CSV table of C-alpha atoms in Angstrom, one decimal:
chain,number,residue,atom,x,y,z
A,1,MET,CA,26.8,31.7,-18.9
A,2,ALA,CA,26.1,31.1,-22.6
A,3,GLU,CA,27.0,27.7,-24.0
A,4,LYS,CA,30.0,27.7,-26.3
A,5,PRO,CA,29.0,27.0,-30.0
A,6,GLN,CA,30.3,23.7,-31.3
A,7,PRO,CA,31.7,23.3,-34.8
A,8,VAL,CA,29.4,21.7,-37.4
A,9,ARG,CA,30.5,18.2,-38.3
A,10,VAL,CA,30.3,17.6,-42.0
A,11,LEU,CA,30.0,14.2,-43.5
A,12,TYR,CA,32.3,13.8,-46.6
A,13,CYS,CA,31.9,11.2,-49.3
A,14,PRO,CA,35.0,9.1,-49.7
A,15,VAL,CA,34.2,8.5,-53.4
A,16,CYS,CA,34.0,12.1,-54.7
A,17,SER,CA,35.3,13.9,-51.6
A,18,LEU,CA,32.4,16.3,-51.6
A,19,PRO,CA,30.1,16.8,-48.6
A,20,ALA,CA,27.4,14.1,-48.7
A,21,GLU,CA,24.6,16.6,-49.5
A,22,TYR,CA,26.5,17.8,-52.6
A,23,CYS,CA,27.3,14.3,-54.1
A,24,GLU,CA,24.4,14.6,-56.6
A,25,PHE,CA,26.3,17.6,-58.2
A,26,GLY,CA,29.6,15.8,-58.3
A,27,PRO,CA,31.1,13.9,-61.2
A,28,ASP,CA,30.5,10.3,-59.8
A,29,PHE,CA,27.0,10.3,-58.4
A,30,GLU,CA,26.4,6.8,-59.6
A,31,LYS,CA,29.5,5.5,-57.7
A,32,CYS,CA,28.5,7.5,-54.6
A,33,LYS,CA,25.0,6.0,-54.4
A,34,PRO,CA,25.9,2.8,-52.5
A,35,TRP,CA,27.9,4.7,-49.9
A,36,LEU,CA,25.1,7.3,-49.5
A,37,ILE,CA,22.4,4.6,-49.0
A,38,GLN,CA,24.5,3.0,-46.3
A,39,ASN,CA,25.9,6.2,-44.5
A,40,ALA,CA,23.5,9.0,-45.3
A,41,PRO,CA,20.0,7.6,-46.1
A,42,GLN,CA,18.3,10.7,-44.6
A,43,LEU,CA,19.8,13.0,-47.2
A,44,TYR,CA,18.5,11.0,-50.2
A,45,PRO,CA,15.3,9.1,-49.4
A,46,ASP,CA,14.7,8.6,-53.2
A,47,LEU,CA,17.8,6.4,-53.3
A,48,LEU,CA,16.4,4.1,-50.7
A,49,LYS,CA,13.2,3.6,-52.9
A,50,GLU,CA,15.4,3.1,-56.0
A,51,ALA,CA,17.7,0.6,-54.3
A,52,SER,CA,14.7,-1.5,-53.0
A,53,THR,CA,13.2,-1.6,-56.5
A,54,ASP,CA,16.6,-2.6,-58.0
A,55,LYS,CA,17.0,-5.4,-55.4
A,56,LEU,CA,13.4,-6.6,-56.2
A,57,ALA,CA,14.2,-6.6,-60.0
A,58,GLU,CA,17.4,-8.5,-59.4
A,59,GLN,CA,15.6,-11.1,-57.3
A,60,LEU,CA,13.1,-11.6,-60.0
A,61,GLN,CA,15.8,-12.1,-62.6
A,62,ASN,CA,17.6,-14.6,-60.4
A,63,SER,CA,14.5,-16.6,-59.8
A,64,GLY,CA,13.8,-16.9,-63.6
A,65,LEU,CA,11.0,-14.4,-63.8
A,66,SER,CA,11.4,-11.2,-65.8
A,67,SER,CA,10.1,-7.8,-65.0
A,68,GLY,CA,8.0,-6.0,-67.6
A,69,ALA,CA,10.6,-3.2,-68.0
A,70,SER,CA,13.5,-5.4,-69.1
A,71,ASP,CA,13.7,-7.0,-72.5
A,72,GLY,CA,15.5,-10.2,-73.3
A,73,GLY,CA,18.1,-8.7,-75.6
A,74,ALA,CA,19.5,-6.4,-72.9
A,75,THR,CA,21.1,-9.2,-70.9
A,76,SER,CA,24.6,-8.7,-72.4
A,77,ALA,CA,26.3,-5.7,-71.0
A,78,PRO,CA,27.9,-3.3,-73.5
A,79,LYS,CA,31.6,-2.9,-73.4
A,80,GLN,CA,32.7,-0.6,-70.6
A,81,GLU,CA,34.5,2.5,-71.5
A,82,GLU,CA,37.8,3.1,-69.7
A,83,VAL,CA,37.5,6.3,-67.8
A,84,LYS,CA,40.5,8.4,-66.7
A,85,ARG,CA,40.0,11.1,-64.1
A,86,LEU,CA,41.8,14.4,-64.7
A,87,PRO,CA,42.5,17.1,-62.2
A,88,GLY,CA,39.5,19.2,-61.4
A,89,GLY,CA,37.0,16.4,-61.8
A,90,LYS,CA,37.1,16.2,-65.6
A,91,ILE,CA,36.7,12.8,-67.2
A,92,LYS,CA,38.7,11.5,-70.1
A,93,LYS,CA,37.1,8.5,-71.8
A,94,LYS,CA,38.9,5.9,-73.8
A,95,SER,CA,36.7,3.4,-75.6
A,96,GLY,CA,37.7,-0.3,-75.6
A,97,THR,CA,37.9,-0.4,-79.3
A,98,ARG,CA,40.1,2.3,-80.8
A,99,PHE,CA,39.9,2.8,-84.5
A,100,GLN,CA,43.2,3.2,-86.4
A,101,GLU,CA,43.6,6.7,-87.9
A,102,LYS,CA,44.7,7.2,-91.4
A,103,GLN,CA,48.4,7.9,-91.5
A,104,GLU,CA,48.5,11.2,-93.4
A,105,VAL,CA,50.0,14.6,-93.0
A,106,VAL,CA,47.6,17.5,-93.7
A,107,ILE,CA,49.0,20.9,-94.4
A,108,GLU,CA,46.8,23.9,-94.3
A,109,LYS,CA,47.4,27.6,-94.8
A,110,VAL,CA,45.4,29.9,-92.5
A,111,ILE,CA,45.2,33.6,-93.2
A,112,ARG,CA,44.9,35.9,-90.2
A,113,ASN,CA,44.5,39.7,-90.0
A,114,LYS,CA,44.3,40.0,-93.8
A,115,ARG,CA,48.0,39.6,-94.4
A,116,LYS,CA,49.5,37.2,-91.8
A,117,CYS,CA,49.7,33.5,-92.7
A,118,ILE,CA,50.1,30.5,-90.5
A,119,THR,CA,50.8,27.1,-91.9
A,120,THR,CA,49.4,24.2,-89.8
A,121,VAL,CA,50.9,20.7,-90.0
A,122,LYS,CA,48.7,17.9,-88.7
A,123,GLY,CA,49.4,14.2,-88.5
A,124,LEU,CA,53.2,14.0,-88.2
A,125,ASP,CA,52.8,12.3,-84.8
A,126,LEU,CA,51.0,9.3,-86.6
A,127,PHE,CA,54.4,8.5,-88.2
A,128,GLY,CA,56.2,8.4,-84.9
A,129,VAL,CA,57.6,12.0,-85.1
A,130,LYS,CA,57.9,13.9,-81.9
A,131,LEU,CA,56.0,17.1,-82.5
A,132,SER,CA,58.2,19.2,-80.2
A,133,GLU,CA,61.4,18.2,-82.1
A,134,ALA,CA,59.6,18.7,-85.4
A,135,SER,CA,58.5,22.2,-84.5
A,136,LYS,CA,62.1,23.1,-83.6
A,137,LYS,CA,63.4,21.8,-86.9
A,138,LEU,CA,60.8,23.6,-88.9
A,139,GLY,CA,61.4,26.8,-87.0
A,140,LYS,CA,65.2,26.6,-87.7
A,141,LYS,CA,64.8,25.6,-91.4
A,142,PHE,CA,62.4,28.4,-92.3
A,143,ALA,CA,63.6,31.0,-89.8
A,144,THR,CA,60.2,31.5,-88.3
A,145,GLY,CA,58.3,30.8,-85.1
A,146,ALA,CA,56.9,27.3,-84.9
A,147,SER,CA,55.0,25.8,-81.9
A,148,VAL,CA,52.9,22.7,-81.0
A,149,VAL,CA,49.3,23.7,-80.2
A,150,LYS,CA,46.1,21.9,-79.7
A,151,GLY,CA,43.8,22.2,-82.7
A,152,PRO,CA,40.0,22.5,-82.7
A,153,THR,CA,39.7,18.7,-82.5
A,154,GLU,CA,41.8,18.5,-79.3
A,155,LYS,CA,44.7,16.9,-81.3
A,156,GLU,CA,48.1,18.4,-81.3
A,157,GLN,CA,49.4,20.1,-84.4
A,158,ILE,CA,52.3,22.3,-85.4
A,159,ASP,CA,51.7,26.0,-86.3
A,160,VAL,CA,54.4,27.6,-88.4
A,161,GLN,CA,54.4,31.4,-89.0
A,162,GLY,CA,54.4,32.3,-92.6
A,163,ASP,CA,53.3,30.8,-95.9
A,164,ILE,CA,55.7,27.8,-96.3
A,165,SER,CA,53.1,25.3,-97.5
A,166,TYR,CA,54.9,24.2,-100.7
A,167,ASP,CA,58.5,24.3,-99.4
A,168,ILE,CA,57.5,22.2,-96.4
A,169,VAL,CA,56.6,19.0,-98.3
A,170,GLU,CA,60.2,18.6,-99.6
A,171,PHE,CA,61.6,19.3,-96.1
A,172,ILE,CA,59.3,16.7,-94.4
A,173,THR,CA,60.1,13.9,-96.9
A,174,GLU,CA,63.9,14.6,-96.6
A,175,THR,CA,63.9,15.0,-92.8
A,176,TRP,CA,61.6,12.1,-91.9
A,177,ALA,CA,62.1,9.1,-94.2
A,178,ASP,CA,59.0,7.3,-92.7
A,179,VAL,CA,56.7,9.9,-94.2
A,180,PRO,CA,56.1,9.2,-97.9
A,181,GLU,CA,55.1,12.0,-100.2
A,182,THR,CA,51.9,10.2,-101.1
A,183,ALA,CA,50.7,10.6,-97.5
A,184,ILE,CA,51.0,14.4,-97.5
A,185,PHE,CA,47.9,16.4,-98.4
A,186,PHE,CA,47.0,20.1,-98.7
A,187,ILE,CA,43.7,21.7,-97.8
A,188,GLU,CA,42.8,24.2,-100.5
A,189,ASP,CA,39.3,25.8,-100.6
A,190,GLY,CA,38.1,23.3,-98.1
A,191,LYS,CA,39.1,20.3,-100.1
A,192,LYS,CA,41.9,17.8,-99.5
A,193,VAL,CA,44.4,17.8,-102.4
A,194,PRO,CA,47.4,15.4,-102.6
A,195,ALA,CA,50.8,17.0,-102.5
A,196,ALA,CA,52.4,14.6,-104.9
C-alpha cells in the first residue's frame, strides 16, 4: 500500500508574516534578519557571514580599536524616522522634525475638456477648517458640486465645479474669520498672485 502524502510544513516569519524563504522580498527584511539567523540559517547562509562580521566589528569598537571601514564622525546615530505601517504593507514615514507649512489658501482654476472649469482650493485645513464641512458650504453657496480629493502632492484639497475663483475669496473671508484675505492667493499662468 502506498504511503499517504503528508502536508508540507511552512515556516512563517513572525515579523513580516511571510514564509521564511520570501522574507527578503517583504517590507521589513532588516527586522526579519535576526529571527532568520536564529530560526532558518539554512535559507540565508549569507546572513550568517554578515552577522559574524557585524559582531566582530562591534567587538573591535568596544575594545577601543576601530575597523578601517568606519569613520570617527559616524558614531552619532541620525534621528530615527517614525514609521507607520499601513494595510497592504505600505509604509508611511513621519520625520522627527516637521517643518511648519505656510498658512495660505491657494485657489487655482483648472480647465478640463476645453469648456469645463474646476476651481481647486488648497490650504484651508491649515487654518483649522474641516474640509468636508467647507466643501458642503461651498457647494450650497455656489449651487455646484464640491468634493474633497487628494491632490497630486497627496494633500487633500477641495474641488468645486465651475469658475468661481473671484467670488470664493469673499465667501472664505466671511465664513471663516481665521482666514485673512492676505493669506489667499491665486495661481494665474503658473505664478502665485495675492488675492488682496
